[in-house]
């Protein structure tokens, strides 16, 4: 099994559906890919050759190409012989079936060949993505040859769908996951579901890959899970449930049970029975443990001058855990919120590329997935309804904003119930930077033109025209609401949108459960500014691990009183910066807690007759 925790995925789609491009995105982060081409013939067909050339231009130079030609058994041999660290992309099975039905091979036991291919896929330990045409939605072919091809391809697709870990259908460039495995996907009965008209989000939980320790243990058995089904907007969604965790979405009975329980400060917010409003009394971290932990480091047994900027993270961890020897965060959940803002806020955005990155997060691949895997974190992906154009009018209804706040709170509570000791907020969406900048300007009076991030295109190019369009949208939105109320829910309704509302709810719920939140980017900072107006205690549960490169993040953090732990200048995308430095923070916290007092300090204390704690003398665990 690959370190992305899936072996095989079958990608289905019609002609020009975008299935090949999506399949290529699934393996884009692999260091090397063996591209298996199955096309046979077509040398005299210019249009067919042009299609092949288009596919070839998309492939990175690091990819190698193998052709199965007219021998269907060759594909089975390649998959069966693939090694665990190999990555194969087979495009597509239509060519393989055409070779299978070649009259020159008849008579032949075609079903046996299909079964052999399915068996090879089922037992394969490499990472394999198979692309296949979906012909079952068209009319029945009028010719015997056409009917034979459709029947054979349909049979092949069914066999490989059963053998693969995941199955995705691509329509008009939009992927929808189909594969369901008994015991891994739970369908909530219709009568038990929370009314969807009040819930703007669908929460999808996908455990990120966990980096193997050194030395590597024996490979684990294949994980009996599949990528989750994601539906936007939700109508009849399935919720993916990892083997040892509860789903993030509750049924009515679960809501009733949760409302009768207690958190560490407030009742669980899971329905309209409890209202999130300004002035909530949430708990505060310890005011003494943090400074005491910093002071303890002065006398720690270190050969040098100390841990430098990392002391900020140690003091933060000590405050939230109310101890001078805090524990490193061992179970982190990354909450990825994906929203789409319309109007000028979306200028210069590539919606398809954004969707690709969200899909990667759902699979636990890509930059975010790999960093989460190395940190041992899991990922929860949330898709929210699109927001309108902020310059034209309110971007969301008040009822939807209130429901999104409750949903965010519920997600934080679910993470705490699942044993997570820290959350990390990340945003992958369209127009999020502009919406966050509008929130910063509306709450702090900051100048939008000075804080709005530039629009970066692939290849490191900046699109200044798109930036100007975004800036004008923020300016017009602020002018439109100049005489409107500036309460938290008012700003979310007018310019923030539902992604910011969910993020705000996550911060409130995390503070109620005394769970720290690592912020990293525009979404988290804007949510912090909104949450501050609902409960001022929330900012004390937030940490900014890495300053990044965005001026609006630094200015918003300054308003919230958050000092970045590190200033490395990382720009890996929201959430990825914090994940990249998380192992270093853990090391610093663990080291600081394990260090005894320097012997010279003990001698001074003994000579002065001072008392000291036994825990300061002994090594940890003694």
Coordinates of C-alpha atoms in Angstrom, one line a residue:
X1 CA 0.0 0.0 0.0
X2 CA 1.3 3.5 -0.8
X3 CA 1.9 6.1 1.8
X4 CA -1.4 7.7 0.6
X5 CA -3.3 4.8 2.1
X6 CA -5.0 3.7 -1.1
X7 CA -3.8 1.2 -3.7
X8 CA -6.1 1.4 -6.7
X9 CA -8.7 3.8 -8.1
X10 CA -10.9 3.4 -11.1
X11 CA -11.8 6.7 -12.9
X12 CA -14.8 6.5 -15.1
X13 CA -16.2 9.1 -17.5
X14 CA -17.5 9.8 -20.9
X15 CA -15.8 11.4 -23.9
X16 CA -14.2 14.7 -23.0
X17 CA -15.4 14.4 -19.5
X18 CA -12.0 15.3 -18.0
X19 CA -11.4 11.8 -16.6
X20 CA -7.8 11.6 -17.9
X21 CA -6.9 14.9 -16.4
X22 CA -8.4 14.0 -13.1
X23 CA -6.6 10.7 -13.1
X24 CA -3.3 12.4 -13.8
X25 CA -3.9 14.8 -10.8
X26 CA -4.2 11.8 -8.5
X27 CA -0.6 10.8 -9.2
X28 CA 0.8 14.2 -9.8
X29 CA 2.8 14.2 -6.6
X30 CA 4.4 10.8 -7.3
X31 CA 8.2 11.1 -8.0
X32 CA 7.9 8.8 -11.0
X33 CA 4.9 7.4 -12.9
X34 CA 4.7 4.5 -15.4
X35 CA 2.1 5.6 -17.9
X36 CA 0.5 2.5 -19.5
X37 CA -1.0 3.3 -22.9
X38 CA -3.5 0.8 -24.4
X39 CA -4.4 2.4 -27.7
X40 CA -4.1 0.2 -30.7
X41 CA -3.9 1.4 -34.3
X42 CA -5.1 4.9 -35.4
X43 CA -1.9 5.7 -37.4
X44 CA -4.1 6.9 -40.3
X45 CA -6.5 8.9 -38.2
X46 CA -5.2 12.5 -37.7
X47 CA -7.8 13.4 -35.1
X48 CA -7.0 10.3 -33.1
X49 CA -3.3 11.1 -33.3
X50 CA -4.0 14.6 -32.1
X51 CA -5.7 13.3 -29.1
X52 CA -2.8 11.1 -28.2
X53 CA -0.4 14.0 -28.7
X54 CA -2.5 16.2 -26.3
X55 CA -2.2 13.5 -23.7
X56 CA 1.6 13.2 -24.2
X57 CA 2.1 17.0 -23.8
X58 CA 0.4 16.8 -20.4
X59 CA 2.7 14.2 -19.0
X60 CA 5.8 15.3 -17.0
X61 CA 9.2 14.3 -18.4
X62 CA 9.8 12.2 -15.4
X63 CA 7.0 9.8 -16.5
X64 CA 7.9 6.7 -18.5
X65 CA 5.5 5.2 -21.1
X66 CA 4.7 1.6 -21.7
X67 CA 2.4 0.3 -24.4
X68 CA 0.4 -2.9 -24.1
X69 CA -0.4 -2.9 -27.8
X70 CA -2.5 -5.8 -29.1
X71 CA -1.6 -8.1 -26.2
X72 CA -4.2 -7.7 -23.4
X73 CA -2.2 -10.0 -21.1
X74 CA 0.6 -7.5 -21.1
X75 CA -1.5 -5.1 -18.9
X76 CA -2.2 -7.9 -16.4
X77 CA 1.5 -8.7 -16.2
X78 CA 2.5 -5.1 -15.6
X79 CA 0.0 -4.7 -12.7
X80 CA 0.8 -8.1 -11.2
X81 CA 4.6 -7.4 -11.3
X82 CA 4.4 -3.8 -10.0
X83 CA 6.4 -3.2 -6.8
X84 CA 4.9 -1.4 -3.6
X85 CA 6.7 1.9 -4.4
X86 CA 5.6 1.9 -8.1
X87 CA 2.9 4.2 -9.4
X88 CA 1.0 3.2 -12.6
X89 CA -1.5 5.2 -14.6
X90 CA -3.5 3.0 -17.1
X91 CA -5.3 5.1 -19.8
X92 CA -7.6 3.7 -20.8
X93 CA -9.4 0.3 -20.5
X94 CA -11.4 1.0 -23.7
X95 CA -8.3 0.3 -25.8
X96 CA -7.6 -2.8 -23.7
X97 CA -11.1 -4.1 -24.4
X98 CA -10.8 -3.3 -28.1
X99 CA -7.6 -5.4 -28.2
X100 CA -9.4 -8.1 -26.2
X101 CA -12.2 -8.4 -28.8
X102 CA -9.8 -8.4 -31.8
X103 CA -11.1 -11.0 -34.2
X104 CA -7.5 -12.2 -34.6
X105 CA -7.6 -13.4 -31.0
X106 CA -10.8 -15.3 -31.3
X107 CA -11.9 -17.8 -30.2
X108 CA -10.7 -16.8 -26.8
X109 CA -11.8 -16.9 -23.1
X110 CA -12.4 -13.2 -22.8
X111 CA -14.1 -13.4 -19.3
X112 CA -11.1 -15.2 -18.0
X113 CA -8.9 -12.4 -19.2
X114 CA -11.1 -9.8 -17.4
X115 CA -11.1 -11.9 -14.2
X116 CA -7.3 -12.2 -14.4
X117 CA -7.0 -8.4 -14.7
X118 CA -9.4 -7.8 -11.8
X119 CA -7.4 -10.3 -9.6
X120 CA -4.1 -8.5 -10.5
X121 CA -5.7 -5.2 -9.4
X122 CA -7.1 -6.6 -6.2
X123 CA -3.8 -8.1 -5.1
X124 CA -1.6 -5.2 -6.4
X125 CA 0.6 -3.5 -3.7
X126 CA 1.5 -0.6 -6.0
X127 CA -0.4 2.6 -6.5
X128 CA -2.5 2.1 -9.6
X129 CA -5.0 4.5 -11.3
X130 CA -7.1 3.0 -14.1
X131 CA -9.1 5.2 -16.5
X132 CA -12.1 3.7 -18.4
X133 CA -14.9 5.1 -20.6
X134 CA -18.4 4.9 -19.1
X135 CA -20.6 3.7 -21.9
X136 CA -23.6 2.6 -19.8
X137 CA -25.4 6.0 -20.1
X138 CA -25.7 6.1 -23.9
X139 CA -28.1 4.4 -26.3
X140 CA -27.7 0.7 -27.1
X141 CA -25.4 0.5 -30.1
X142 CA -27.1 -0.4 -33.4
X143 CA -24.3 -2.7 -34.6
X144 CA -23.3 -6.1 -33.3
X145 CA -19.7 -5.0 -32.9
X146 CA -20.8 -1.9 -31.0
X147 CA -23.0 -3.9 -28.6
X148 CA -20.2 -6.5 -28.0
X149 CA -17.8 -3.6 -27.1
X150 CA -20.3 -1.9 -24.8
X151 CA -21.1 -5.2 -23.1
X152 CA -17.5 -6.2 -22.7
X153 CA -16.5 -2.8 -21.4
X154 CA -19.4 -2.7 -18.9
X155 CA -18.4 -6.1 -17.6
X156 CA -14.8 -5.0 -17.3
X157 CA -15.8 -1.8 -15.4
X158 CA -17.9 -3.8 -13.0
X159 CA -15.1 -6.3 -12.3
X160 CA -12.5 -3.6 -11.7
X161 CA -14.8 -1.4 -9.7
X162 CA -15.3 -4.3 -7.3
X163 CA -11.5 -5.0 -7.2
X164 CA -10.5 -1.3 -6.7
X165 CA -10.2 0.6 -3.5
X166 CA -12.0 3.6 -4.9
X167 CA -14.2 4.4 -7.9
X168 CA -14.8 8.0 -9.2
X169 CA -17.1 9.2 -11.9
X170 CA -16.1 12.4 -13.8
X171 CA -18.7 14.4 -15.5
X172 CA -18.0 17.8 -17.1
X173 CA -14.7 17.9 -15.2
X174 CA -16.4 17.4 -11.8
X175 CA -15.4 14.2 -9.9
X176 CA -17.9 12.3 -7.8
X177 CA -16.8 9.3 -5.7
X178 CA -19.0 6.2 -6.1
X179 CA -17.2 3.4 -4.3
X180 CA -18.9 2.2 -1.1
X181 CA -17.5 -0.6 1.1
X182 CA -19.6 -2.4 3.6
X183 CA -18.7 -1.3 7.1
X184 CA -16.8 1.7 5.9
X185 CA -19.5 3.9 4.6
X186 CA -22.6 4.5 6.7
X187 CA -25.8 5.8 5.1
X188 CA -27.9 7.8 7.6
X189 CA -31.6 6.9 7.1
X190 CA -33.6 9.8 5.7
X191 CA -35.8 10.0 8.8
X192 CA -32.7 10.5 11.1
X193 CA -31.0 13.2 9.2
X194 CA -30.7 16.8 10.4
X195 CA -32.8 19.0 8.0
X196 CA -30.4 19.9 5.3
X197 CA -32.0 23.3 4.5
X198 CA -30.5 24.5 7.8
X199 CA -27.0 22.9 7.3
X200 CA -24.9 24.5 4.6
X201 CA -22.0 22.1 4.9
X202 CA -21.1 18.5 4.3
X203 CA -18.3 17.2 6.6
X204 CA -16.1 14.5 5.1
X205 CA -13.4 12.8 7.2
X206 CA -10.4 11.2 5.6
X207 CA -7.4 10.0 7.6
X208 CA -4.3 11.4 6.2
X209 CA -1.4 9.0 5.5
X210 CA 0.9 8.4 8.5
X211 CA 4.7 8.5 7.8
X212 CA 6.4 5.2 8.5
X213 CA 8.8 5.3 11.5
X214 CA 12.4 4.2 11.2
X215 CA 13.1 1.3 11.2
X216 CA 9.9 0.5 9.2
X217 CA 7.6 -2.0 10.8
X218 CA 6.1 -4.8 8.7
X219 CA 3.6 -3.3 6.2
X220 CA 0.1 -3.0 7.6
X221 CA -2.8 -4.9 6.0
X222 CA -4.7 -3.1 3.3
X223 CA -6.9 -0.5 4.8
X224 CA -10.6 -1.5 4.0
X225 CA -11.6 2.1 3.2
X226 CA -12.3 4.1 0.1
X227 CA -12.3 7.8 -0.7
X228 CA -15.5 9.5 0.6
X229 CA -18.4 10.6 -1.5
X230 CA -18.6 14.4 -1.7
X231 CA -21.8 16.1 -2.8
X232 CA -22.3 19.8 -3.1
X233 CA -24.9 20.9 -2.3
X234 CA -26.0 18.0 0.0
X235 CA -29.1 16.2 -1.0
X236 CA -28.5 12.5 -0.2
X237 CA -24.9 12.3 1.0
X238 CA -22.9 9.4 2.3
X239 CA -20.6 10.0 5.1
X240 CA -17.2 8.3 5.2
X241 CA -16.3 6.8 8.5
X242 CA -12.8 5.6 9.3
X243 CA -12.6 2.2 11.1
X244 CA -11.9 3.6 14.6
X245 CA -13.7 7.0 14.6
X246 CA -17.2 8.4 14.6
X247 CA -18.5 10.3 11.6
X248 CA -18.5 14.1 11.8
X249 CA -22.2 14.3 11.0
X250 CA -24.7 13.3 13.7
X251 CA -28.1 11.7 13.3
X252 CA -31.1 13.2 15.2
X253 CA -30.7 10.6 18.0
X254 CA -27.1 11.4 18.3
X255 CA -27.9 15.1 18.6
X256 CA -30.3 14.5 21.4
X257 CA -27.7 12.5 23.3
X258 CA -25.1 15.2 22.7
X259 CA -27.3 18.0 24.0
X260 CA -27.8 16.2 27.3
X261 CA -24.1 15.9 27.9
X262 CA -21.5 18.5 28.9
X263 CA -18.4 20.2 27.5
X264 CA -15.8 21.7 29.8
X265 CA -17.7 25.1 29.7
X266 CA -20.7 25.3 27.5
X267 CA -23.5 22.9 26.4
X268 CA -22.8 21.3 23.0
X269 CA -24.2 23.4 20.1
X270 CA -25.8 20.9 17.7
X271 CA -29.2 22.4 16.9
X272 CA -31.2 25.6 16.9
X273 CA -32.0 25.2 20.6
X274 CA -28.8 27.1 21.6
X275 CA -27.8 30.4 20.0
X276 CA -24.3 31.6 19.4
X277 CA -24.3 35.3 20.2
X278 CA -21.9 38.0 21.5
X279 CA -20.8 37.9 25.1
X280 CA -20.5 34.1 25.5
X281 CA -18.4 33.2 28.5
X282 CA -15.8 30.7 27.3
X283 CA -12.9 29.4 29.4
X284 CA -9.4 31.0 29.4
X285 CA -6.0 29.2 29.4
X286 CA -3.9 29.4 32.6
X287 CA -2.3 32.8 33.1
X288 CA 0.5 31.4 35.3
X289 CA 1.6 28.1 33.7
X290 CA 2.9 29.8 30.5
X291 CA 5.2 32.3 32.2
X292 CA 6.3 29.7 34.7
X293 CA 7.2 27.3 31.8
X294 CA 9.2 30.1 30.2
X295 CA 11.0 30.8 33.5
X296 CA 11.7 27.1 34.0
X297 CA 13.6 27.0 30.7
X298 CA 16.1 29.6 32.1
X299 CA 17.5 27.0 34.5
X300 CA 17.1 24.0 32.1
X301 CA 20.1 21.8 31.4
X302 CA 20.9 23.1 28.0
X303 CA 24.4 23.6 26.6
X304 CA 23.4 26.7 24.7
X305 CA 21.2 29.7 25.2
X306 CA 17.9 28.0 24.8
X307 CA 15.2 27.3 22.3
X308 CA 14.9 30.8 20.8
X309 CA 11.6 31.6 19.1
X310 CA 10.2 28.2 19.8
X311 CA 9.8 29.3 23.4
X312 CA 6.6 31.0 22.2
X313 CA 5.1 27.6 21.3
X314 CA 6.2 26.1 24.6
X315 CA 4.6 28.9 26.6
X316 CA 1.4 28.5 24.6
X317 CA 1.3 24.8 25.2
X318 CA 1.9 25.2 28.9
X319 CA -0.9 27.7 29.2
X320 CA -3.5 25.7 27.5
X321 CA -2.5 22.5 29.4
X322 CA -2.1 24.4 32.7
X323 CA 1.3 22.8 33.4
X324 CA 4.9 23.9 33.2
X325 CA 5.8 20.6 31.5
X326 CA 3.4 20.4 28.6
X327 CA 3.0 17.4 26.3
X328 CA 3.5 17.7 22.5
X329 CA 0.4 17.5 20.4
X330 CA 0.1 13.9 19.3
X331 CA -3.3 13.8 17.6
X332 CA -4.0 16.7 15.3
X333 CA -7.0 17.2 13.0
X334 CA -6.7 19.4 10.0
X335 CA -10.0 21.0 9.2
X336 CA -10.1 22.0 5.5
X337 CA -13.0 24.4 4.6
X338 CA -13.7 24.9 0.9
X339 CA -16.0 27.8 -0.2
X340 CA -16.6 29.7 -3.5
X341 CA -17.0 33.4 -3.4
X342 CA -18.6 35.0 -6.5
X343 CA -18.2 38.4 -8.2
X344 CA -14.9 40.2 -8.2
X345 CA -13.5 38.3 -5.3
X346 CA -13.0 35.3 -7.7
X347 CA -11.1 37.3 -10.3
X348 CA -8.0 35.4 -11.5
X349 CA -9.1 32.1 -9.8
X350 CA -9.0 28.7 -11.4
X351 CA -12.0 26.9 -10.1
X352 CA -10.9 23.6 -11.6
X353 CA -7.5 23.8 -10.0
X354 CA -9.1 24.6 -6.7
X355 CA -11.4 21.6 -7.0
X356 CA -8.4 19.4 -7.8
X357 CA -6.7 20.5 -4.6
X358 CA -9.8 19.9 -2.6
X359 CA -10.1 16.4 -4.1
X360 CA -6.4 15.8 -3.2
X361 CA -7.1 16.8 0.4
X362 CA -10.1 14.4 0.5
X363 CA -7.8 11.6 -0.7
X364 CA -5.0 12.5 1.7
X365 CA -2.6 13.3 -1.1
X366 CA -0.9 16.5 -2.5
X367 CA 1.1 18.8 -0.4
X368 CA -1.4 19.1 2.4
X369 CA -2.1 15.3 2.6
X370 CA 1.6 14.4 2.6
X371 CA 2.5 16.9 5.3
X372 CA -0.5 15.7 7.4
X373 CA 0.7 12.2 7.0
X374 CA 4.2 13.0 8.1
X375 CA 2.7 14.8 11.2
X376 CA 0.3 11.9 11.9
X377 CA -2.7 14.1 11.5
X378 CA -6.1 13.3 9.9
X379 CA -8.0 15.6 7.6
X380 CA -11.7 16.7 7.7
X381 CA -12.8 18.4 4.5
X382 CA -15.9 20.6 4.5
X383 CA -17.6 22.0 1.4
X384 CA -20.0 24.9 1.9
X385 CA -22.5 26.6 -0.4
X386 CA -21.2 29.3 -2.7
X387 CA -21.3 32.9 -1.6
X388 CA -22.7 35.7 -3.7
X389 CA -20.8 38.8 -4.9
X390 CA -20.0 40.9 -1.9
X391 CA -20.1 44.1 -4.0
X392 CA -23.7 43.5 -5.0
X393 CA -25.4 42.5 -1.8
X394 CA -25.4 40.1 1.2
X395 CA -23.4 36.9 0.3
X396 CA -25.5 34.6 2.5
X397 CA -28.8 34.3 4.4
X398 CA -28.8 35.0 8.1
X399 CA -30.3 31.5 8.9
X400 CA -27.5 29.8 6.8
X401 CA -24.9 31.8 8.7
X402 CA -26.2 30.8 12.1
X403 CA -26.4 27.1 11.0
X404 CA -22.8 27.3 9.7
X405 CA -21.7 28.7 13.0
X406 CA -23.4 25.7 14.8
X407 CA -21.9 23.3 12.3
X408 CA -18.4 24.6 13.0
X409 CA -18.9 24.3 16.7
X410 CA -20.1 20.8 16.3
X411 CA -17.0 19.8 14.3
X412 CA -14.7 21.1 17.1
X413 CA -16.7 19.2 19.6
X414 CA -16.5 16.0 17.5
X415 CA -12.8 16.4 17.3
X416 CA -12.5 16.7 21.0
X417 CA -14.7 13.6 21.5
X418 CA -12.5 11.7 19.1
X419 CA -9.4 12.5 21.3
X420 CA -7.8 15.1 19.1
X421 CA -5.6 17.4 21.2
X422 CA -5.2 20.2 18.6
X423 CA -7.0 21.5 15.4
X424 CA -5.5 23.1 12.4
X425 CA -7.6 25.4 10.2
X426 CA -7.0 25.5 6.5
X427 CA -8.9 27.0 3.6
X428 CA -9.0 25.9 0.0
X429 CA -11.4 28.0 -2.0
X430 CA -12.1 30.6 -4.6
X431 CA -12.1 34.3 -3.5
X432 CA -11.3 33.5 0.2
X433 CA -8.4 36.0 0.3
X434 CA -10.7 38.8 -0.8
X435 CA -13.4 37.9 1.7
X436 CA -10.8 37.7 4.5
X437 CA -9.4 41.0 3.5
X438 CA -12.9 42.6 3.6
X439 CA -13.4 41.2 7.1
X440 CA -10.0 42.6 8.2
X441 CA -10.8 46.0 6.8
X442 CA -14.3 46.1 8.3
X443 CA -13.2 45.1 11.8
X444 CA -9.9 46.9 12.1
X445 CA -10.1 49.8 9.6
X446 CA -7.1 48.4 7.6
X447 CA -6.7 49.6 4.0
X448 CA -7.7 46.8 1.6
X449 CA -5.3 47.8 -1.1
X450 CA -2.4 47.5 1.4
X451 CA -3.4 44.0 2.7
X452 CA -5.1 42.2 -0.2
X453 CA -2.7 39.4 -1.3
X454 CA -1.6 39.5 -4.9
X455 CA -3.0 37.0 -7.4
X456 CA -0.4 34.3 -8.1
X457 CA -0.7 32.3 -11.3
X458 CA 1.0 28.9 -11.9
X459 CA 4.6 29.4 -12.8
X460 CA 5.2 32.2 -10.3
X461 CA 3.5 34.9 -12.4
X462 CA 1.3 37.6 -10.7
X463 CA -2.0 38.7 -12.3
X464 CA -2.2 42.4 -11.3
X465 CA -5.3 43.0 -13.3
X466 CA -7.2 40.3 -11.3
X467 CA -5.8 41.8 -8.1
X468 CA -7.3 45.2 -9.1
X469 CA -10.7 43.6 -9.8
X470 CA -10.6 41.9 -6.4
X471 CA -9.5 45.2 -4.7
X472 CA -12.4 47.0 -6.4
X473 CA -14.9 44.3 -5.2
X474 CA -13.7 44.7 -1.6
X475 CA -13.8 48.5 -1.8
X476 CA -17.4 48.5 -3.2
X477 CA -18.5 45.9 -0.6
X478 CA -17.2 48.1 2.2
X479 CA -18.9 51.1 0.7
X480 CA -22.2 49.2 0.4
X481 CA -22.2 48.2 4.1
X482 CA -20.9 51.5 5.5
X483 CA -24.1 52.2 7.3
X484 CA -25.0 48.6 8.1
X485 CA -24.6 47.0 11.5
X486 CA -21.1 45.6 12.1
X487 CA -21.9 42.7 14.4
X488 CA -20.2 39.3 13.9
X489 CA -23.2 37.6 12.1
X490 CA -23.9 40.8 10.2
X491 CA -20.4 40.8 8.7
X492 CA -20.6 37.1 7.9
X493 CA -23.9 37.6 6.1
X494 CA -22.8 40.7 4.2
X495 CA -19.3 40.0 3.1
X496 CA -17.9 36.9 4.9
X497 CA -19.8 33.9 3.6
X498 CA -20.4 30.4 5.0
X499 CA -16.8 29.2 4.9
X500 CA -15.8 32.0 7.3
X501 CA -18.9 31.2 9.4
X502 CA -17.9 27.5 9.8
X503 CA -14.3 28.5 10.6
X504 CA -15.6 30.9 13.3
X505 CA -17.8 28.2 14.8
X506 CA -14.7 25.9 14.9
X507 CA -12.8 28.5 16.9
X508 CA -15.7 29.0 19.3
X509 CA -16.2 25.2 19.8
X510 CA -12.5 24.6 20.3
X511 CA -12.3 27.2 23.0
X512 CA -15.3 25.7 24.8
X513 CA -13.5 22.3 24.8
X514 CA -10.1 23.8 25.6
X515 CA -8.6 22.5 22.3
X516 CA -5.9 24.7 20.8
X517 CA -6.2 25.8 17.2
X518 CA -3.3 26.4 14.9
X519 CA -4.0 29.2 12.4
X520 CA -2.3 29.5 9.1
X521 CA -3.7 31.9 6.5
X522 CA -6.5 34.3 5.6
X523 CA -9.4 32.1 6.5
X524 CA -8.2 31.4 10.0
X525 CA -7.2 35.0 10.8
X526 CA -10.5 36.4 9.5
X527 CA -12.4 33.8 11.5
X528 CA -10.4 34.8 14.6
X529 CA -11.4 38.5 14.1
X530 CA -15.0 37.5 13.9
X531 CA -14.8 35.1 16.8
X532 CA -13.2 37.8 18.9
X533 CA -16.5 39.8 18.7
X534 CA -18.5 36.8 19.9
X535 CA -16.2 35.6 22.6
X536 CA -12.9 37.4 23.3
X537 CA -11.5 34.3 24.9
X538 CA -11.1 32.5 21.6
X539 CA -7.9 34.2 20.5
X540 CA -6.1 32.9 23.6
X541 CA -6.6 29.3 22.3
X542 CA -5.0 30.2 18.9
X543 CA -1.4 29.9 17.8
X544 CA 0.2 31.2 14.6
X545 CA 3.1 28.7 14.0
X546 CA 4.5 30.4 10.9
X547 CA 4.0 34.0 9.8
X548 CA 4.0 33.1 6.1
X549 CA 4.3 35.9 3.4
X550 CA 0.9 37.5 3.5
X551 CA 0.6 41.0 4.9
X552 CA -3.1 40.6 5.8
X553 CA -2.2 37.5 7.9
X554 CA 0.5 39.4 9.8
X555 CA -1.7 42.5 10.4
X556 CA -4.7 40.4 11.5
X557 CA -2.5 38.4 13.8
X558 CA -1.1 41.6 15.3
X559 CA -4.7 42.8 16.0
X560 CA -5.5 39.4 17.7
X561 CA -2.3 39.6 19.8
X562 CA -0.8 36.5 18.1
X563 CA 3.0 36.4 17.8
X564 CA 4.2 34.1 15.0
X565 CA 6.4 31.4 16.4
X566 CA 8.6 31.3 13.3
X567 CA 9.1 33.6 10.3
X568 CA 10.5 31.3 7.6
X569 CA 8.7 32.9 4.7
X570 CA 6.9 29.7 3.8
X571 CA 4.1 30.0 1.1
X572 CA 2.9 26.4 0.7
X573 CA -0.8 27.3 1.0
X574 CA -3.1 27.7 4.0
X575 CA -2.6 24.8 6.4
X576 CA 0.5 23.5 4.8
X577 CA 2.8 26.1 6.3
X578 CA 1.7 25.1 9.9
X579 CA 1.9 21.4 9.1
X580 CA 5.5 21.9 7.8
X581 CA 6.7 23.3 11.1
X582 CA 4.5 21.2 13.4
X583 CA 7.1 18.5 13.9
X584 CA 9.6 21.1 15.0
X585 CA 7.1 22.6 17.5
X586 CA 6.5 19.1 18.9
X587 CA 10.2 18.5 19.3
X588 CA 10.7 21.7 21.1
X589 CA 7.7 21.2 23.5
X590 CA 8.8 17.6 24.2
X591 CA 12.4 18.6 24.8
X592 CA 11.5 21.5 27.1
X593 CA 9.3 19.3 29.2
X594 CA 11.9 16.5 29.5
X595 CA 14.9 18.7 30.4
X596 CA 16.0 18.6 34.1
X597 CA 17.4 21.6 36.0
X598 CA 21.0 22.3 35.2
X599 CA 23.3 20.9 38.0
X600 CA 24.8 24.3 38.6
X601 CA 21.4 25.8 39.3
X602 CA 20.7 23.0 41.8
X603 CA 24.0 23.8 43.5
X604 CA 23.1 27.4 43.7
X605 CA 19.6 26.6 45.1
X606 CA 21.1 24.2 47.6
X607 CA 23.6 26.7 48.8
X608 CA 20.9 29.4 49.2
X609 CA 18.7 26.9 51.0
X610 CA 16.0 27.3 48.3
X611 CA 13.3 24.7 47.8
X612 CA 12.8 23.1 44.4
X613 CA 10.5 20.6 42.9
X614 CA 11.6 17.0 42.7
X615 CA 10.3 17.0 39.1
X616 CA 12.9 19.6 38.3
X617 CA 15.7 17.4 39.5
X618 CA 14.9 14.0 38.2
X619 CA 15.0 12.9 34.6
X620 CA 11.5 12.3 33.1
X621 CA 10.1 8.9 34.0
X622 CA 12.3 8.5 37.1

